[in-house]
Short mmCIF file of C-alpha atoms in Angstrom, two decimals:
data_model
loop_
_atom_site.label_atom_id
_atom_site.label_comp_id
_atom_site.label_asym_id
_atom_site.label_seq_id
_atom_site.Cartn_x
_atom_site.Cartn_y
_atom_site.Cartn_z
CA MET A 1480 31.20 87.57 33.06
CA GLN A 1481 32.97 89.99 35.67
CA THR A 1482 36.76 90.13 34.81
CA PRO A 1483 38.94 90.00 37.89
CA ASP A 1484 40.14 93.57 37.92
CA ARG A 1485 36.61 94.75 38.48
CA LEU A 1486 35.90 92.39 41.27
CA ASN A 1487 35.12 94.06 44.42
CA ASP A 1488 37.86 93.63 46.82
CA GLY A 1489 35.95 91.93 49.73
CA GLN A 1490 37.55 90.12 52.65
CA LEU A 1491 37.40 86.38 53.03
CA SER A 1492 36.41 85.16 56.32
CA ASP A 1493 39.09 83.88 58.74
CA GLU A 1494 38.29 80.12 58.07
CA GLN A 1495 38.25 81.00 54.24
CA SER A 1496 41.59 82.86 54.04
CA ARG A 1497 43.17 79.79 56.36
CA GLU A 1498 42.08 77.38 53.79
CA VAL A 1499 43.51 79.63 50.78
CA ALA A 1500 46.63 80.10 52.69
CA GLU A 1501 47.01 76.36 53.32
CA MET A 1502 46.58 75.71 49.55
CA ILE A 1503 48.95 78.32 48.52
CA ARG A 1504 51.80 76.86 50.89
CA GLU A 1505 51.26 73.52 49.32
CA GLU A 1506 51.57 74.98 45.94
CA ILE A 1507 54.71 76.62 46.79
CA ALA A 1508 56.46 73.76 48.32
CA ARG A 1509 55.09 71.32 45.32
CA ARG A 1510 56.41 73.77 42.68
CA ARG A 1511 59.61 74.63 44.73
CA ILE A 1512 59.18 78.25 44.10
CA SER A 1513 60.01 81.18 46.58
CA ARG A 1514 57.18 83.36 48.03
CA GLN A 1515 58.77 86.21 46.31
CA ALA A 1516 58.58 84.63 42.88
CA LEU A 1517 55.02 84.19 43.48
CA ALA A 1518 54.19 87.73 44.88
CA GLU A 1519 55.95 88.93 41.34
CA GLN A 1520 54.01 86.69 39.41
CA ALA A 1521 50.77 87.87 40.89
CA LYS A 1522 51.65 91.21 40.96
CA LEU A 1523 51.44 91.77 44.83
CA SER A 1524 53.78 93.17 47.31
CA LEU A 1525 55.46 90.41 49.12
CA SER A 1526 54.31 92.16 52.45
CA THR A 1527 50.89 91.74 51.48
CA LEU A 1528 51.36 88.12 50.66
CA GLU A 1529 53.54 87.19 53.77
CA LYS A 1530 50.99 88.81 56.14
CA ALA A 1531 48.13 86.78 54.52
CA LEU A 1532 49.97 83.40 54.76
CA GLY A 1533 50.61 84.41 58.36
CA GLY A 1534 47.28 85.15 59.31
CA ARG A 1535 47.93 88.93 60.08
CA ARG A 1536 45.43 89.86 57.62
CA PRO A 1537 42.69 88.28 55.86
CA PHE A 1538 42.90 87.11 51.88
CA THR A 1539 40.64 89.48 49.71
CA LEU A 1540 38.82 88.26 46.82
CA ALA A 1541 41.15 90.44 44.50
CA THR A 1542 44.16 89.01 45.73
CA THR A 1543 43.08 85.49 45.42
CA VAL A 1544 42.20 86.17 42.13
CA ARG A 1545 45.53 87.31 41.12
CA LEU A 1546 47.08 84.33 42.94
CA GLU A 1547 44.89 81.87 41.40
CA GLN A 1548 46.07 83.09 37.86
CA ALA A 1549 49.50 83.12 38.73
CA LEU A 1550 49.34 79.39 40.04
CA GLY A 1551 46.83 78.16 37.34
CA VAL A 1552 44.75 76.47 40.14
CA SER A 1553 41.52 77.49 41.90
CA LEU A 1554 41.92 78.41 45.62
CA ARG A 1555 38.34 79.07 46.27
CA LYS A 1556 35.84 76.56 47.65
CA ASN A 1557 32.35 77.74 48.10
CA ILE A 1558 33.92 81.22 49.03
CA ALA A 1559 31.48 84.13 49.22
CA VAL A 1560 32.53 87.67 49.70
CA VAL A 1561 32.15 89.44 53.05
CA THR A 1562 31.85 93.04 53.80
CA PRO A 1563 32.59 94.43 50.56
CA PRO A 1564 33.11 97.79 50.16
CA ALA A 1565 30.82 100.26 48.38
CA ALA A 1566 33.83 101.00 45.82
CA ASN A 1567 37.36 99.91 45.25
CA ASP A 1568 39.22 103.17 45.37
CA VAL A 1569 42.25 102.24 47.22
CA ALA A 1570 45.54 101.34 45.30
CA PRO A 1571 47.35 98.07 45.88
CA ASP A 1572 50.32 98.10 48.53
CA SER A 1573 52.92 97.93 45.58
CA LEU A 1574 51.74 101.69 44.82
CA GLY A 1575 51.63 102.91 48.22
CA SER A 1576 47.82 101.87 49.42
CA TYR A 1577 46.64 105.38 48.57
CA SER A 1578 42.89 106.37 48.47
CA HIS A 1579 41.58 108.24 45.49
CA ARG A 1580 40.31 110.90 47.69
CA ALA A 1581 44.23 111.50 49.18
CA VAL A 1582 45.55 111.92 45.75
CA THR A 1583 43.14 114.41 43.91
CA TRP A 1584 45.61 116.85 44.02
CA LEU A 1585 47.94 114.97 41.43
CA GLU A 1586 45.40 114.70 38.84
CA ASP A 1587 46.39 117.24 36.06
CA VAL A 1588 47.53 117.65 32.86
CA TYR A 1589 51.36 118.51 32.70
CA ILE A 1590 54.00 119.66 30.32
CA THR A 1591 57.02 117.28 30.81
CA LEU A 1592 60.58 118.87 30.28
CA ARG A 1593 63.88 116.83 30.38
CA PRO A 1594 67.09 117.58 28.57
CA SER A 1595 67.05 116.38 24.77
CA PHE A 1596 69.48 113.08 24.64
CA GLY A 1597 70.23 114.09 20.84
CA ASP A 1598 70.78 117.96 21.22
CA LYS A 1599 72.70 119.11 24.22
CA ASP A 1600 71.34 122.54 23.92
CA ALA A 1601 67.72 121.69 23.33
CA ILE A 1602 64.96 120.48 25.81
CA PHE A 1603 62.44 117.83 24.82
CA ALA A 1604 58.90 118.72 25.87
CA TYR A 1605 55.71 116.58 25.78
CA ARG A 1606 52.18 116.38 27.52
CA THR A 1607 51.64 113.98 30.48
CA GLU A 1608 48.26 113.58 31.96
CA ILE A 1609 47.69 112.10 35.41
CA VAL A 1610 44.33 110.56 36.04
CA TRP A 1611 42.69 108.08 38.34
CA GLU A 1612 41.95 104.95 36.59
CA PRO A 1613 39.28 102.94 38.37
CA GLN A 1614 39.74 99.68 36.37
CA VAL A 1615 43.17 99.27 38.18
CA SER A 1616 42.14 101.24 41.45
CA SER A 1617 45.25 103.70 41.05
CA LEU A 1618 46.59 106.90 39.71
CA VAL A 1619 47.91 106.34 36.05
CA PHE A 1620 50.03 108.47 33.78
CA ARG A 1621 49.61 108.88 29.92
CA GLU A 1622 52.08 110.51 27.71
CA GLY A 1623 51.04 112.31 24.53
CA GLU A 1624 52.06 114.85 21.71
CA ARG A 1625 55.85 113.48 21.68
CA THR A 1626 57.49 113.83 18.22
CA ASP A 1627 58.86 110.40 18.78
CA ALA A 1628 55.25 108.96 19.10
CA ALA A 1629 56.63 105.28 19.34
CA TYR A 1630 57.99 106.08 22.90
CA GLU A 1631 54.72 107.49 24.18
CA HIS A 1632 54.07 105.48 27.60
CA THR A 1633 51.55 104.76 30.01
CA GLY A 1634 52.28 103.53 33.47
CA GLU A 1635 51.55 103.60 37.26
CA VAL A 1636 51.80 106.18 39.63
CA ALA A 1637 52.99 105.22 42.92
CA VAL A 1638 52.45 107.47 46.03
CA PRO A 1639 54.10 105.83 49.22
CA HIS A 1640 53.84 107.51 52.35
CA GLN A 1641 57.42 106.61 53.80
CA SER A 1642 59.62 108.49 51.17
CA GLY A 1643 57.24 111.42 50.43
CA PHE A 1644 58.29 111.34 46.74
CA ILE A 1645 56.16 110.14 43.81
CA TYR A 1646 57.27 107.42 41.29
CA LEU A 1647 56.05 107.11 37.76
CA VAL A 1648 57.01 103.55 36.57
CA ILE A 1649 56.57 101.61 33.35
CA ASN A 1650 57.30 97.87 33.34
CA LYS A 1651 57.09 96.65 29.70
CA HIS A 1652 58.02 93.17 29.05
CA GLY A 1653 60.17 93.58 31.99
CA GLN A 1654 62.18 96.70 30.73
CA HIS A 1655 61.71 99.68 33.34
CA ARG A 1656 61.69 103.26 33.12
CA VAL A 1657 61.51 104.87 36.48
CA ILE A 1658 60.75 108.59 37.16
CA THR A 1659 60.95 110.04 40.59
CA VAL A 1660 59.79 113.27 41.62
CA SER A 1661 59.20 115.49 44.39
CA ARG A 1662 55.56 116.31 45.43
CA PRO A 1663 54.30 119.33 43.75
CA THR A 1664 55.56 122.87 44.82
CA VAL A 1665 53.30 125.76 45.45
CA GLY A 1666 53.03 126.36 41.90
CA GLY A 1667 52.18 122.70 41.12
CA VAL A 1668 55.34 121.67 39.86
CA MET A 1669 57.13 118.38 40.17
CA TYR A 1670 61.17 117.95 39.99
CA GLY A 1671 63.19 115.07 39.93
CA ILE A 1672 64.98 112.26 38.02
CA ILE A 1673 64.14 110.10 34.88
CA SER A 1674 66.04 106.89 34.56
CA THR A 1675 65.75 105.31 31.12
CA LEU A 1676 67.54 104.01 27.94
CA ARG A 1677 68.53 106.43 25.54
CA ALA A 1678 68.41 104.89 21.92
CA GLY A 1679 71.81 105.00 19.89
CA PRO A 1680 72.73 103.87 16.44
CA GLY A 1681 70.84 100.87 15.24
CA SER A 1682 69.61 98.63 17.94
CA GLN A 1683 72.10 100.09 20.58
CA LEU A 1684 70.48 101.19 24.03
CA THR A 1685 72.53 103.10 26.80
CA PRO A 1686 71.22 103.63 30.49
CA VAL A 1687 70.81 107.36 30.96
CA ALA A 1688 69.78 109.56 33.78
CA ALA A 1689 68.53 112.97 33.51
CA PRO A 1690 66.67 115.98 35.45
CA ILE A 1691 62.83 116.09 34.86
CA ALA A 1692 60.29 118.47 35.55
CA TYR A 1693 56.38 118.48 35.33
CA VAL A 1694 54.69 121.79 34.92
CA PRO A 1695 51.10 122.17 34.97
CA LEU A 1696 49.46 123.04 31.32
CA ARG A 1697 47.84 126.10 32.90
CA ASN A 1698 51.04 127.70 33.99
CA ILE A 1699 52.34 127.85 30.21
CA PRO A 1700 50.23 130.11 28.15
CA LYS A 1701 51.62 128.79 24.95
CA PRO A 1702 53.61 125.43 25.32
CA SER A 1703 56.13 124.50 22.91
CA LEU A 1704 56.26 120.73 22.43
CA GLY A 1705 58.74 118.36 20.89
CA ARG A 1706 62.68 119.53 20.61
CA VAL A 1707 62.74 122.93 21.98
CA GLY A 1708 65.70 124.73 21.03
CA PRO A 1709 67.43 128.13 22.32
CA ASP A 1710 65.78 130.15 19.49
CA ASP A 1711 62.20 129.09 21.04
CA THR A 1712 60.38 131.52 23.18
CA ASN A 1713 59.82 128.89 25.76
CA HIS A 1714 63.44 127.57 25.76
CA ALA A 1715 64.49 129.76 28.49
CA PHE A 1716 61.62 129.53 30.80
CA TYR A 1717 61.90 125.49 30.43
CA ARG A 1718 65.73 125.64 31.07
CA ASP A 1719 65.03 127.49 34.28
CA HIS A 1720 62.87 124.78 35.34
CA LEU A 1721 65.32 121.75 34.68
CA ARG A 1722 68.14 123.99 36.39
CA ARG A 1723 65.91 124.41 39.48
CA THR A 1724 65.75 120.55 39.94
CA VAL A 1725 69.55 120.71 40.62
CA ASP A 1726 70.17 123.98 42.01
CA GLU A 1727 67.41 123.65 44.68
CA SER A 1728 68.57 119.91 45.34
CA PHE A 1729 65.16 118.52 44.23
CA ALA A 1730 67.60 115.81 42.90
CA LEU A 1731 71.57 115.35 43.31
CA PHE A 1732 73.72 113.86 40.62
CA LEU A 1733 76.97 112.44 41.91
CA PRO A 1734 80.34 112.63 40.37
CA GLY A 1735 81.96 109.26 39.39
#
């Protein structure tokens, strides 16, 4: 049996789209939920849902399946897929609607650098891989070789056209970690800000933001990983990259 995330993102006919839209409006009214809430439950952008319900764009089979799962009802009545593409290589609206071909320049292995949260003189370094994942039709990032392996993450990569920035996002049970970075420089490095939670004593967590840099692995002959102190041969190189984040205004930290 074919799973929903593997279904071709074929468009429904105008008549089928009208039928699906009518059923969704009925379910929204019956359940007294907002369109925003439904979009979030179906993991769709509100814009995508609004346009489909308003008849400004047809529903796709993939979108319909997501809405069925969110509502727990069948929205399809003898629906046949029309004009399916040969392959679904376009990310969802919520990630920027980019095609795989348009973002191949981001696929790489990086050494990720940020200040250590536990040692003011140290830099925390680990490996991050950005790759295209066909099953979800988007770029994903995977962290590895962290000394705190329990905090290794995999998340989505958003590349919206409007801002010109790249977002590495983790949403785990409603808890978010967001990394906003520039497009790569000539040397392939991305600079920006990480916004996450810092682990403290016991179960204490504190929101924290810090500069971050993604340096292509090929740029570092012998990378140091983990907590990199001042006595490490790579410390000055790593520190210069983090300072560049602020010194060259890739990111700003405003005083309180």
